[in-house]
């Protein structure tokens, strides 16, 4: 093509460029002209499409540059394309920015700190303590009509005695509670447990613990308000049911123990690791036979086996390209919430990944030793045992360990969509803003993943 | 005596690798097969233990028709024919010991061998085979931890486990430094003197002159020469290898430049 600048009338070139690019074409640069035409239309189109007239400075700028460029070109000198490129990028980024709704103020320091600070104090361990607990029943709401009156809201346990007055109350009504026989001069947390076992704090605005100190005789009396949410899960809020008010005293002893959330973290982690282990084991079992069907060297002997090979490979490739998370969502719908859905998702994804890796191992088998062992007069079972297995078992094992590694990581994620494991707890803690527990979960995940990573790398090193 | 009669091999893709090749090998000979690469040397050696099934022709070992042997007869025949390969063909991840023991599979109890259990006497035999090639100290090493020359010696030890009457060696020194070639061929020469028939393909003419008791030459699958090593002069050499061929000596590379 003739891309060389040819001397033409600069004025005519500039005039022709009122239609972008035409002047450049006239000056002999067809591609340049074509590119300018397309770019100008594209950028003008973007501005119009998204309805942002404020951005029209960009296409106008490019348009003016185009006339100048055609004019210069006709005089034998091309202009640098820096300006139109810059304008094009500005439009692309600017409009893109507004479309996505990037809002730097949303990531403000203050908000970030409010979330991050509790995460830095992971709720994993707590000081070991001795618990001195007492509780009393109380009926909510008061029985109506012919129903028998509420039983007395009091209880005796050895030295300890607790009661509430009156014996029954409605939501948000005030109740006097009293306990005696506890440790003297000790902080006592008072909290509510609903008939179905939900914990409700009684301090602040129903969002902080209520703590009262006992006197020197080990007694305290105070008033509480029945929390607004105690009947929330009740099918019939007029039905009188027995709730409990707890009085807890804690005395720190030496040492540490897992906190309540810490126990959930451990449980979730164990669930995740087990899920990953089972998924890896199951998928290895399934992937081994499939991998033979996906190995080119074994399947290239006849047209039928080639068709099988292509089909198996295609299915594996498609399956592998679907994120385990998405498969997990599908299984959560099929099997319901819980580790089983996560397990199945990991299995499906891992079978595809492992079968591909295994089949590559099989394809890479050295036929030499097999031939050599055949030449010794060995039976085919012996050939497999001495010529094939030593070649495939170590890399199979290495890939399987590697897969377990990946599955542990993935199993922490599938919980996010209800697939069980630590992710399941994690997403709930995020929703109820328990950032200390979130921090603990992060810590546990990091420790487990890094540890496994290290040992699996060591182990694999030995195998290859 | 091994008698090859009108041996022909056509590969499924139509390549004619051997055409009506006939020759006899007396017990105790060191027969060398020469020829350009692609001339059919490997195919010929593999037809003898039927790693490759010939298209037509017969191979008799004394009165035994190797080409007509049933699978189980074939295993018995193969037990007595050791084979050594250009690429050594060891199982790289397995130990030297396991590689050598695998040479005994044709004799071993099938079930125990599948479990990897070997009687003490077989292990002793393996150590002895390794001693014969001078690397008994490497028994527990992984095969791929050994140098090329050592790996080929393991290959020979594996063949020795078969207590073979014939050893087929397919370019046993082609992957080795010339310096090592003599060392390997001397082991084969020793086995030959101990009474084993050796059929060996080689590239370097000086090695042929040094070790062969008799030579056959292949060209495009056809036997073009059969005779004593000393009969191969320059003219014969050009005939076998073509006009452009230059004689290269394995040992010439040893000489300082
Ligand atoms: N498995 C095979 N399939 C098709 N052709 C083959 C096969 N093996 C060898 N050949 C061909 O047969 C001919 C002889 O090969 P080969 O016996 O390996 O010769 P050499 O060992 O002398 O180099 C060559 O043309 C080679 O390409
Ligand atoms: Mg060859």
XYZ file of C-alpha atoms and ligand atoms in Angstrom:
749
model
C 0.000 0.000 0.000
C 1.078 3.501 -0.550
C 1.505 4.906 2.930
C 3.992 7.573 2.008
C 3.019 11.207 2.401
C 2.380 12.726 -1.002
C 2.459 16.497 -1.391
C -1.080 17.781 -1.908
C -2.848 21.023 -1.221
C -2.817 21.574 2.541
C -5.956 23.667 2.498
C -7.889 21.097 0.534
C -6.619 18.378 2.880
C -7.722 20.355 5.924
C -11.080 21.028 4.289
C -11.643 17.397 3.387
C -10.907 16.460 6.992
C -14.164 18.052 8.023
C -15.063 14.437 7.469
C -12.462 12.932 9.828
C -9.693 11.065 8.104
C -10.637 12.041 4.568
C -7.881 14.650 4.378
C -5.284 12.088 5.438
C -6.555 9.710 2.783
C -6.303 12.486 0.251
C -2.737 13.073 1.405
C -1.995 9.447 0.618
C -2.210 7.857 4.081
C -5.184 5.586 3.807
C -4.667 3.601 6.983
C -4.061 6.677 9.062
C -7.214 8.240 7.631
C -9.229 5.110 8.270
C -7.963 4.808 11.846
C -8.766 8.451 12.577
C -12.281 8.067 11.184
C -12.989 4.975 13.263
C -11.444 6.431 16.443
C -13.353 9.709 16.175
C -16.676 7.972 15.552
C -16.013 5.507 18.361
C -15.209 8.122 20.970
C -18.051 10.388 19.905
C -20.286 7.314 20.024
C -19.198 6.450 23.561
C -19.900 9.977 24.798
C -23.362 9.987 23.192
C -24.217 6.438 24.245
C -23.519 7.070 27.900
C -25.199 10.471 27.698
C -22.283 12.475 29.076
C -22.236 15.716 27.090
C -19.545 17.049 29.431
C -17.097 14.634 27.884
C -17.620 15.898 24.326
C -14.451 17.968 24.628
C -12.607 14.773 23.771
C -14.161 13.979 20.378
C -14.102 17.682 19.539
C -10.414 17.817 20.459
C -9.682 14.800 18.304
C -11.706 16.305 15.477
C -9.719 19.551 15.557
C -6.454 17.661 15.794
C -7.537 15.658 12.751
C -7.926 18.785 10.630
C -4.573 20.107 11.785
C -2.988 16.722 11.088
C -4.422 16.538 7.551
C -3.209 20.063 6.896
C 0.312 19.263 8.118
C 0.358 15.952 6.361
C -0.323 17.568 3.018
C 2.719 19.737 3.707
C 4.708 16.580 4.203
C 4.838 16.312 7.970
C 2.663 14.029 10.136
C 1.612 15.126 13.600
C 2.254 12.964 16.637
C -0.798 10.950 17.602
C -0.148 11.590 21.275
C -2.971 14.102 21.768
C -5.818 12.013 20.298
C -4.574 8.932 22.126
C -4.549 10.830 25.387
C -8.042 12.166 24.805
C -9.253 8.689 23.912
C -7.816 7.238 27.095
C -9.245 10.051 29.197
C -12.694 9.257 27.851
C -12.287 5.530 28.331
C -11.069 5.828 31.903
C -13.257 8.763 32.864
C -16.501 7.261 31.736
C -15.455 3.841 32.934
C -14.731 5.317 36.362
C -18.165 6.854 36.608
C -19.871 3.707 35.352
C -18.267 1.412 37.933
C -18.961 3.983 40.618
C -15.469 4.151 41.984
C -15.912 6.136 45.180
C -12.690 6.764 46.994
C -14.510 8.340 49.916
C -16.243 4.991 50.502
C -12.859 3.560 51.380
C -12.341 6.243 53.970
C -9.723 5.799 56.617
C -12.107 6.104 59.491
C -14.453 3.422 58.252
C -11.576 1.179 57.353
C -10.075 1.574 60.807
C -13.372 0.803 62.530
C -13.384 -2.512 60.693
C -9.682 -3.259 60.764
C -8.961 -2.448 64.395
C -11.036 -5.294 65.857
C -9.592 -7.609 63.223
C -6.156 -6.921 64.628
C -7.331 -8.402 67.904
C -8.432 -11.806 66.619
C -11.072 -13.386 68.801
C -9.365 -16.738 68.996
C -8.087 -17.182 72.533
C -9.185 -15.771 75.835
C -7.820 -15.918 79.339
C -8.817 -19.049 81.136
C -11.382 -18.277 83.799
C -13.604 -19.862 86.381
C -17.297 -19.291 85.821
C -19.787 -18.724 88.629
C -23.215 -18.876 87.019
C -26.781 -18.543 88.255
C -30.075 -18.112 86.429
C -33.744 -17.661 87.032
C -36.703 -18.436 84.804
C -39.118 -15.725 83.739
C -42.298 -15.923 81.669
C -42.763 -13.740 78.587
C -45.310 -12.433 77.923
C -47.742 -12.692 80.872
C -50.413 -15.373 80.392
C -53.809 -14.031 79.374
C -57.389 -15.187 79.777
C -57.949 -18.640 81.223
C -54.302 -19.657 81.035
C -52.708 -20.657 84.346
C -50.725 -17.852 85.970
C -46.994 -17.582 85.382
C -44.882 -19.814 87.654
C -42.669 -17.989 90.153
C -39.607 -16.392 88.551
C -37.132 -17.617 91.121
C -34.636 -20.390 91.592
C -32.379 -21.768 94.310
C -29.100 -23.600 93.730
C -27.210 -24.392 96.928
C -26.231 -21.079 98.497
C -27.244 -19.188 95.399
C -30.693 -17.704 94.965
C -32.003 -15.678 92.038
C -35.382 -14.142 91.260
C -37.152 -11.694 89.003
C -40.060 -9.467 89.888
C -42.738 -9.690 88.635
C -42.904 -13.334 87.576
C -43.815 -12.385 84.044
C -43.389 -9.406 81.762
C -44.015 -8.200 78.213
C -41.475 -6.972 75.713
C -39.744 -3.728 76.777
C -41.286 -3.853 80.277
C -39.043 -3.260 83.246
C -38.233 -6.107 85.622
C -36.373 -6.130 88.918
C -33.812 -8.916 89.074
C -31.853 -9.998 92.083
C -29.251 -12.622 92.885
C -27.517 -13.583 96.116
C -24.911 -16.100 97.251
C -22.512 -15.121 94.474
C -18.876 -14.044 94.839
C -18.725 -10.730 96.749
C -17.542 -7.503 95.101
C -17.309 -9.154 91.700
C -18.410 -7.964 88.282
C -21.479 -9.876 87.191
C -22.759 -10.007 83.643
C -26.504 -10.207 83.352
C -27.933 -11.493 80.068
C -31.077 -12.951 78.623
C -31.564 -16.310 77.014
C -34.782 -16.783 75.035
C -36.805 -19.968 75.141
C -35.039 -21.121 71.963
C -31.557 -20.438 73.296
C -30.755 -17.071 71.684
C -28.462 -14.821 73.730
C -29.507 -11.205 74.211
C -27.333 -8.580 75.894
C -29.143 -6.307 78.321
C -26.850 -3.278 78.494
C -26.636 -0.132 76.417
C -29.144 -0.113 73.625
C -29.578 -3.894 73.780
C -26.169 -4.150 72.135
C -23.704 -4.190 75.037
C -23.275 -6.458 78.019
C -24.925 -5.328 81.257
C -22.399 -5.579 84.063
C -23.222 -4.947 87.718
C -20.967 -5.492 90.728
C -22.116 -7.571 93.708
C -21.911 -6.132 97.212
C -19.729 -7.491 99.996
C -22.333 -10.199 100.746
C -22.331 -11.437 97.158
C -25.760 -10.020 96.281
C -27.003 -7.585 93.670
C -30.329 -6.150 92.668
C -30.965 -4.139 89.539
C -33.586 -3.437 86.918
C -33.556 -4.677 83.346
C -35.745 -4.122 80.340
C -37.060 -7.164 78.496
C -35.224 -6.919 75.123
C -37.305 -5.934 72.120
C -36.241 -8.930 70.119
C -37.004 -11.826 72.457
C -40.212 -12.788 70.645
C -38.911 -12.248 67.153
C -38.689 -15.937 66.313
C -41.988 -16.784 67.988
C -44.792 -18.074 65.781
C -47.388 -16.827 68.306
C -46.094 -13.842 70.274
C -49.059 -13.991 72.702
C -48.106 -17.454 73.934
C -46.476 -17.292 77.379
C -43.140 -19.097 77.404
C -40.285 -19.472 79.832
C -37.070 -17.530 79.184
C -34.040 -17.257 81.416
C -32.008 -14.477 82.959
C -28.381 -15.388 83.584
C -25.914 -13.963 86.114
C -22.304 -14.775 85.242
C -19.200 -14.052 87.286
C -15.783 -14.787 85.844
C -12.521 -15.020 87.706
C -9.416 -15.166 85.570
C -7.145 -18.076 86.322
C -3.798 -18.793 84.775
C -3.390 -19.693 81.101
C -5.467 -19.321 77.975
C -8.240 -21.219 76.267
C -10.102 -21.053 72.986
C -12.767 -18.411 73.067
C -16.303 -19.191 72.007
C -15.644 -17.859 68.514
C -12.236 -19.473 68.623
C -13.939 -22.828 69.003
C -16.057 -22.055 65.951
C -12.935 -21.098 64.049
C -11.295 -24.392 64.931
C -14.431 -26.327 64.091
C -14.776 -24.504 60.766
C -11.152 -25.065 59.933
C -11.364 -28.769 60.745
C -14.472 -28.943 58.589
C -12.679 -27.185 55.727
C -9.576 -29.344 55.899
C -11.634 -32.523 56.118
C -13.799 -31.370 53.251
C -10.695 -30.700 51.180
C -9.166 -34.037 52.127
C -12.280 -36.024 51.255
C -12.784 -34.067 48.044
C -9.202 -34.702 46.997
C -9.386 -38.396 47.815
C -12.685 -38.887 46.001
C -11.626 -36.891 42.987
C -8.317 -38.732 42.734
C -10.214 -42.027 42.667
C -12.502 -40.728 39.918
C -9.779 -38.953 37.974
C -7.512 -41.985 37.592
C -9.754 -43.957 35.214
C -10.806 -40.781 33.401
C -7.189 -39.750 32.904
C -6.501 -42.910 30.927
C -9.304 -41.949 28.554
C -7.832 -38.467 28.252
C -4.288 -39.601 27.439
C -3.508 -39.076 23.780
C -0.869 -41.793 23.538
C -3.261 -44.455 24.816
C -6.233 -43.277 22.781
C -4.776 -42.595 19.354
C -4.986 -46.163 18.098
C -8.461 -46.214 16.544
C -11.093 -43.684 15.405
C -13.463 -44.722 18.208
C -10.904 -44.129 20.939
C -9.956 -40.812 19.350
C -13.589 -39.697 19.532
C -13.749 -40.759 23.191
C -10.515 -38.873 23.834
C -11.822 -35.674 22.250
C -15.122 -35.868 24.132
C -13.460 -36.538 27.486
C -10.915 -33.760 26.954
C -13.634 -31.281 25.989
C -15.749 -32.108 29.027
C -12.702 -31.789 31.290
C -11.748 -28.435 29.794
C -15.242 -27.028 30.155
C -15.624 -28.306 33.710
C -12.252 -26.945 34.692
C -13.112 -23.519 33.383
C -16.082 -23.187 35.752
C -15.113 -21.722 39.103
C -15.588 -24.056 42.053
C -17.565 -21.262 43.711
C -20.139 -21.329 40.938
C -20.368 -25.107 41.048
C -20.853 -24.756 44.801
C -23.821 -22.436 44.268
C -25.403 -25.039 42.008
C -24.832 -27.793 44.577
C -26.152 -25.648 47.422
C -29.361 -25.397 45.429
C -29.406 -29.161 44.792
C -28.278 -30.578 48.135
C -28.946 -27.721 50.501
C -26.593 -25.701 52.675
C -23.658 -27.397 54.301
C -20.315 -29.075 53.789
C -21.759 -31.690 51.422
C -22.495 -29.053 48.773
C -18.990 -27.650 49.155
C -17.528 -31.136 48.998
C -19.335 -31.929 45.764
C -18.247 -28.649 44.205
C -14.631 -29.329 45.079
C -14.912 -32.882 43.776
C -16.299 -31.812 40.410
C -13.657 -29.169 39.934
C -10.817 -31.356 41.203
C -11.738 -34.355 39.054
C -11.422 -32.204 35.965
C -8.156 -30.638 37.075
C -6.582 -33.884 38.297
C -7.667 -35.940 35.289
C -5.930 -33.457 33.030
C -2.726 -33.481 35.084
C -2.756 -37.278 35.400
C -3.344 -37.711 31.674
C -0.344 -35.515 30.979
C 1.726 -37.756 33.230
C 0.523 -40.782 31.285
C 1.306 -39.051 28.012
C 4.801 -38.390 29.292
C 5.562 -42.005 30.180
C 8.893 -43.181 28.808
C 8.191 -46.263 26.648
C 11.826 -47.351 26.868
C 11.715 -49.060 30.281
C 8.430 -50.732 29.364
C 10.026 -52.200 26.270
C 13.070 -53.260 28.279
C 10.972 -55.070 30.872
C 8.882 -56.714 28.173
C 12.115 -57.989 26.658
C 12.994 -59.830 29.881
C 10.013 -62.141 29.475
C 7.829 -60.416 32.062
C 4.038 -60.799 32.057
C 1.968 -57.711 31.366
C 0.974 -57.378 35.025
C 4.651 -57.340 35.889
C 5.341 -54.831 33.128
C 2.699 -52.528 34.612
C 4.057 -53.046 38.123
C 7.726 -52.480 37.263
C 7.602 -50.315 34.131
C 4.484 -48.159 34.391
C 3.600 -47.669 38.052
C 7.011 -46.348 39.151
C 6.733 -43.796 36.387
C 3.256 -42.525 37.242
C 2.719 -42.974 40.963
C 5.153 -40.328 42.241
C 3.898 -37.584 39.910
C 0.286 -38.636 40.547
C 0.906 -38.343 44.273
C 2.627 -35.009 43.890
C -0.256 -33.610 41.861
C -2.774 -34.991 44.341
C -1.040 -33.337 47.282
C -0.891 -30.123 45.312
C -4.600 -30.450 44.662
C -5.312 -30.946 48.347
C -3.432 -27.755 48.939
C -5.628 -25.895 46.459
C -8.749 -27.565 47.822
C -8.046 -26.382 51.363
C -7.881 -22.856 50.018
C -11.000 -23.345 47.951
C -12.893 -24.979 50.798
C -12.536 -21.777 52.798
C -14.219 -19.973 49.916
C -17.086 -22.318 49.068
C -18.488 -21.676 52.533
C -19.318 -18.164 51.398
C -22.172 -19.482 49.336
C -23.267 -21.968 51.984
C -20.883 -24.779 51.192
C -19.829 -25.335 54.815
C -16.442 -24.974 56.437
C -14.787 -21.880 57.832
C -16.172 -19.685 55.052
C -19.677 -20.371 56.255
C -18.862 -18.917 59.674
C -16.772 -16.178 58.174
C -19.510 -14.758 55.987
C -21.911 -14.717 58.928
C -19.417 -12.935 61.178
C -18.929 -10.341 58.475
C -22.666 -9.827 58.279
C -23.111 -9.353 62.017
C -19.970 -7.234 62.158
C -17.990 -9.504 64.494
C -14.691 -8.361 63.135
C -12.681 -9.940 65.955
C -13.925 -13.343 64.863
C -13.306 -12.429 61.226
C -9.725 -11.599 62.146
C -9.412 -14.923 63.943
C -10.744 -16.764 60.892
C -8.306 -14.945 58.608
C -5.487 -15.821 60.935
C -6.478 -19.466 61.071
C -6.844 -19.684 57.295
C -3.468 -18.044 56.769
C -1.728 -20.329 59.262
C -3.277 -23.485 57.848
C -2.708 -22.539 54.207
C 0.888 -21.487 54.747
C 1.667 -24.592 56.792
C 0.097 -26.933 54.254
C 1.788 -25.081 51.440
C 5.138 -25.575 53.067
C 4.722 -29.245 53.837
C 3.133 -30.103 50.520
C 5.994 -28.385 48.714
C 8.499 -30.358 50.787
C 6.673 -33.591 50.148
C 6.349 -32.956 46.428
C 10.017 -32.093 46.192
C 10.798 -35.550 47.440
C 8.490 -37.215 44.952
C 9.748 -35.712 41.736
C 22.425 -71.428 16.331
C 20.105 -68.600 15.402
C 18.827 -68.662 11.861
C 17.081 -65.655 10.319
C 15.282 -66.505 7.093
C 13.773 -64.024 4.627
C 12.831 -61.628 7.373
C 10.591 -58.812 6.157
C 8.990 -56.040 8.157
C 6.521 -53.503 6.817
C 5.276 -51.012 9.410
C 1.560 -50.154 9.418
C 2.380 -46.791 7.853
C 3.896 -48.609 4.867
C 7.583 -48.169 5.718
C 9.502 -51.202 4.559
C 12.122 -51.561 7.299
C 13.462 -55.017 6.406
C 13.441 -56.824 3.075
C 14.079 -60.551 2.872
C 16.982 -60.492 5.317
C 18.632 -63.872 5.927
C 21.701 -64.833 7.956
C 22.838 -67.319 10.562
C 24.476 -66.650 13.921
C 26.573 -69.442 15.433
C 26.667 -69.866 19.196
C 29.436 -67.797 20.727
C 29.706 -65.273 17.912
C 29.998 -61.510 18.387
C 27.947 -60.414 15.409
C 27.871 -56.709 14.672
C 25.122 -55.116 12.577
C 26.085 -51.892 10.836
C 24.211 -49.482 8.616
C 23.040 -45.897 8.429
C 20.385 -44.812 10.840
C 17.042 -45.826 9.426
C 18.567 -48.840 7.700
C 16.607 -51.254 9.931
C 19.106 -52.312 12.603
C 16.755 -51.730 15.534
C 13.894 -53.377 13.701
C 16.034 -56.442 13.020
C 17.164 -56.826 16.646
C 13.603 -56.356 17.934
C 12.293 -59.000 15.575
C 14.628 -61.527 17.158
C 12.920 -61.282 20.575
C 9.681 -60.242 18.906
C 9.317 -56.887 20.548
C 8.308 -56.274 16.932
C 6.382 -58.910 15.009
C 7.897 -59.469 11.573
C 5.582 -59.272 8.579
C 6.994 -62.442 7.037
C 10.019 -64.678 7.284
C 11.162 -67.050 10.002
C 13.566 -66.972 12.892
C 14.702 -70.332 14.262
C 16.646 -70.759 17.449
C 18.039 -74.258 17.044
C 14.766 -76.109 16.361
C 12.531 -73.545 18.004
C 10.491 -71.300 15.696
C 10.533 -67.917 17.480
C 8.214 -66.369 14.909
C 5.535 -68.997 15.638
C 5.821 -68.967 19.453
C 2.642 -68.545 21.528
C 2.628 -65.740 24.101
C 3.704 -68.002 26.952
C 6.368 -69.730 24.848
C 7.540 -66.293 23.812
C 8.015 -65.261 27.452
C 10.152 -68.343 27.976
C 12.216 -67.521 24.886
C 12.647 -63.905 25.943
C 13.920 -64.998 29.349
C 17.026 -66.313 27.614
C 17.596 -63.295 25.369
C 18.971 -60.274 27.194
C 18.645 -56.867 25.631
C 20.698 -53.689 26.041
C 19.478 -50.368 24.636
C 20.933 -47.160 23.305
C 18.903 -45.105 25.798
C 19.604 -47.637 28.603
C 15.818 -47.828 29.223
C 16.060 -47.928 32.989
C 13.121 -46.922 35.170
C 14.641 -43.649 36.255
C 12.769 -43.225 39.527
C 13.421 -46.768 40.698
C 16.562 -47.878 42.469
C 19.398 -49.570 40.632
C 18.560 -52.721 42.597
C 14.929 -52.733 41.444
C 16.002 -52.122 37.873
C 18.391 -55.052 37.982
C 15.863 -57.320 39.702
C 13.325 -56.529 36.995
C 15.589 -58.473 34.641
C 14.562 -61.562 36.622
C 10.797 -61.094 36.235
C 10.525 -63.876 33.684
C 11.677 -66.354 36.348
C 10.054 -64.797 39.408
C 6.897 -65.874 41.176
C 4.295 -63.639 39.509
C 2.420 -62.839 42.734
C 5.382 -62.118 44.948
C 7.016 -60.029 42.251
C 3.831 -57.940 41.969
C 4.132 -57.212 45.673
C 7.747 -56.259 45.158
C 8.962 -59.180 47.276
C 12.174 -60.866 46.125
C 13.834 -63.910 47.663
C 17.246 -63.319 49.211
C 18.961 -65.456 46.578
C 17.631 -63.221 43.785
C 18.885 -60.149 45.593
C 22.216 -61.895 45.924
C 22.154 -62.635 42.211
C 21.479 -58.960 41.510
C 24.392 -57.845 43.666
C 26.558 -60.366 41.859
C 25.446 -59.029 38.461
C 26.264 -55.503 39.599
C 29.662 -56.689 40.786
C 30.361 -58.107 37.337
C 29.916 -54.624 35.857
C 31.696 -52.979 38.779
C 28.943 -50.871 40.372
C 27.668 -52.947 43.285
C 28.139 -49.900 45.526
C 25.400 -48.055 43.594
C 22.712 -50.675 44.290
C 20.571 -48.367 46.416
C 20.947 -45.229 44.279
C 18.123 -44.008 42.103
C 18.839 -44.992 38.504
C 18.763 -41.400 37.244
C 21.424 -40.410 39.766
C 23.980 -42.408 37.770
C 26.083 -41.240 34.844
C 25.361 -42.529 31.345
C 28.113 -45.113 31.434
C 26.973 -46.367 34.826
C 23.361 -46.559 33.629
C 24.403 -48.684 30.688
C 26.255 -50.979 33.057
C 23.039 -51.316 35.071
C 21.367 -52.177 31.762
C 23.900 -54.948 31.225
C 23.436 -56.205 34.788
C 19.683 -56.319 34.188
C 20.283 -58.443 31.085
C 22.657 -60.700 33.058
C 19.865 -61.467 35.535
C 18.189 -63.368 32.722
C 21.126 -65.769 32.508
C 20.859 -65.155 28.782
C 22.245 -67.279 26.002
C 21.936 -64.398 23.559
C 22.458 -60.696 24.195
C 20.926 -58.193 21.803
C 22.599 -54.799 22.059
C 21.003 -51.978 20.049
C 23.663 -49.291 19.652
C 24.696 -49.727 23.278
C 27.348 -47.001 23.124
C 25.726 -44.463 20.799
C 24.602 -42.270 23.706
C 27.923 -42.410 25.512
C 31.166 -40.517 25.321
C 33.617 -42.343 23.047
C 35.869 -42.869 26.044
C 33.177 -44.925 27.721
C 32.369 -46.925 24.593
C 35.286 -49.269 25.016
C 34.543 -49.830 28.660
C 30.972 -50.904 27.879
C 31.938 -53.001 24.870
C 34.621 -54.748 26.919
C 31.916 -55.941 29.312
C 30.005 -57.318 26.333
C 33.207 -58.882 25.011
C 33.760 -60.549 28.377
C 30.226 -61.976 28.366
C 30.868 -63.202 24.839
C 33.999 -64.973 26.032
C 31.955 -66.468 28.877
C 29.873 -68.168 26.180
C 27.042 -65.799 25.344
C 26.186 -64.999 21.765
C 26.206 -61.232 21.212
C 24.333 -59.460 18.430
C 25.172 -55.802 18.541
C 24.524 -52.825 16.287
C 27.311 -50.256 16.142
C 28.166 -47.051 14.345
C 31.916 -46.604 14.550
C 34.027 -48.695 12.240
C 37.010 -48.887 14.578
C 34.768 -50.417 17.227
C 33.494 -52.897 14.647
C 37.043 -53.909 13.778
C 37.990 -54.204 17.415
C 35.064 -56.275 18.762
C 33.175 -58.048 15.986
C 33.836 -61.646 15.035
C 31.531 -61.219 12.081
C 29.621 -58.311 10.508
C 26.436 -57.870 8.551
C 25.483 -54.542 6.970
C 22.006 -53.248 6.233
C 21.058 -50.580 3.750
C 17.420 -49.545 3.398
C 16.368 -52.792 5.009
C 18.399 -54.984 2.678
C 21.415 -56.999 3.761
C 24.251 -55.615 1.627
C 27.226 -57.286 3.308
C 28.047 -60.298 5.404
C 31.576 -61.242 6.315
C 34.560 -60.662 8.538
C 35.328 -57.232 9.937
C 38.623 -56.984 8.098
C 36.794 -57.361 4.782
C 35.261 -53.937 5.249
C 37.709 -51.693 3.394
C 37.156 -48.159 2.125
C 35.308 -49.336 -0.950
C 32.932 -51.546 1.011
C 32.463 -48.750 3.517
C 31.409 -46.324 0.767
C 29.073 -48.958 -0.593
C 27.349 -49.428 2.729
C 27.263 -45.864 3.898
C 27.083 -44.025 0.576
C 29.565 -41.929 -1.355
C 29.389 -38.936 0.960
C 30.194 -40.860 4.114
C 33.337 -40.082 6.053
C 34.831 -42.664 8.315
C 34.708 -41.464 11.876
C 36.556 -43.177 14.641
C 35.206 -43.319 18.126
C 38.737 -43.183 19.447
C 39.813 -40.298 17.270
C 37.790 -38.017 19.499
C 39.937 -39.050 22.419
C 43.085 -37.650 20.858
C 44.028 -34.180 22.082
C 43.484 -31.517 19.446
N 7.226 -47.851 14.770
C 7.534 -47.488 13.513
N 6.551 -47.147 12.662
C 6.854 -46.790 11.382
N 8.078 -46.751 10.884
C 9.101 -47.097 11.682
C 8.882 -47.471 13.040
N 10.068 -47.738 13.615
C 11.000 -47.542 12.641
N 10.413 -47.163 11.493
C 11.084 -46.901 10.227
O 11.703 -48.070 9.810
C 12.984 -47.806 9.259
C 14.043 -48.553 10.017
O 14.126 -48.027 11.322
P 15.099 -48.592 12.451
O 14.921 -50.066 12.515
O 14.867 -47.838 13.674
O 16.532 -48.250 11.844
P 17.924 -48.045 12.610
O 17.815 -48.684 13.928
O 18.924 -48.695 11.705
O 18.146 -46.575 12.681
C 13.163 -46.297 9.311
O 12.814 -45.774 8.059
C 12.186 -45.868 10.363
O 11.729 -44.585 10.083
Mg 18.082 -47.765 15.799
